[in-house]
């Protein structure tokens, strides 16, 4: 299973929050934003920080998608 963070970016658009604002509110590096955009591994600690900053749950920012074979 792969993880997709498209839900996070849709939520950011809905709440009018930029990448820089999320980075500042959640307190992580720009590298995390890059990893999210690439649907790469992000630690549970970072996911928790995003959820707290956005006032949402995990299922609001990510989804599991089946990997293509």
Phi, psi and omega in degrees: 000139176253160179250138178237132183256019180303324180300322178299313184291329174292319178295320178298320177296314180300322182268002180055049179247127179276168176302316181296320179294317178297316180303316181290313181296320183275338176076047175228175185278165177297336178301325180294318178300316179299316180296321178296316180297330181268003183055041179264173180300133173228136184296157177299326178299317178293320177300317179298317179299319179296314180300318178295317181293325183268349181066047184217179177258170182301318182292348177277344185241344180216160175215151176269133178234141179295140178282140177282143181263000000 
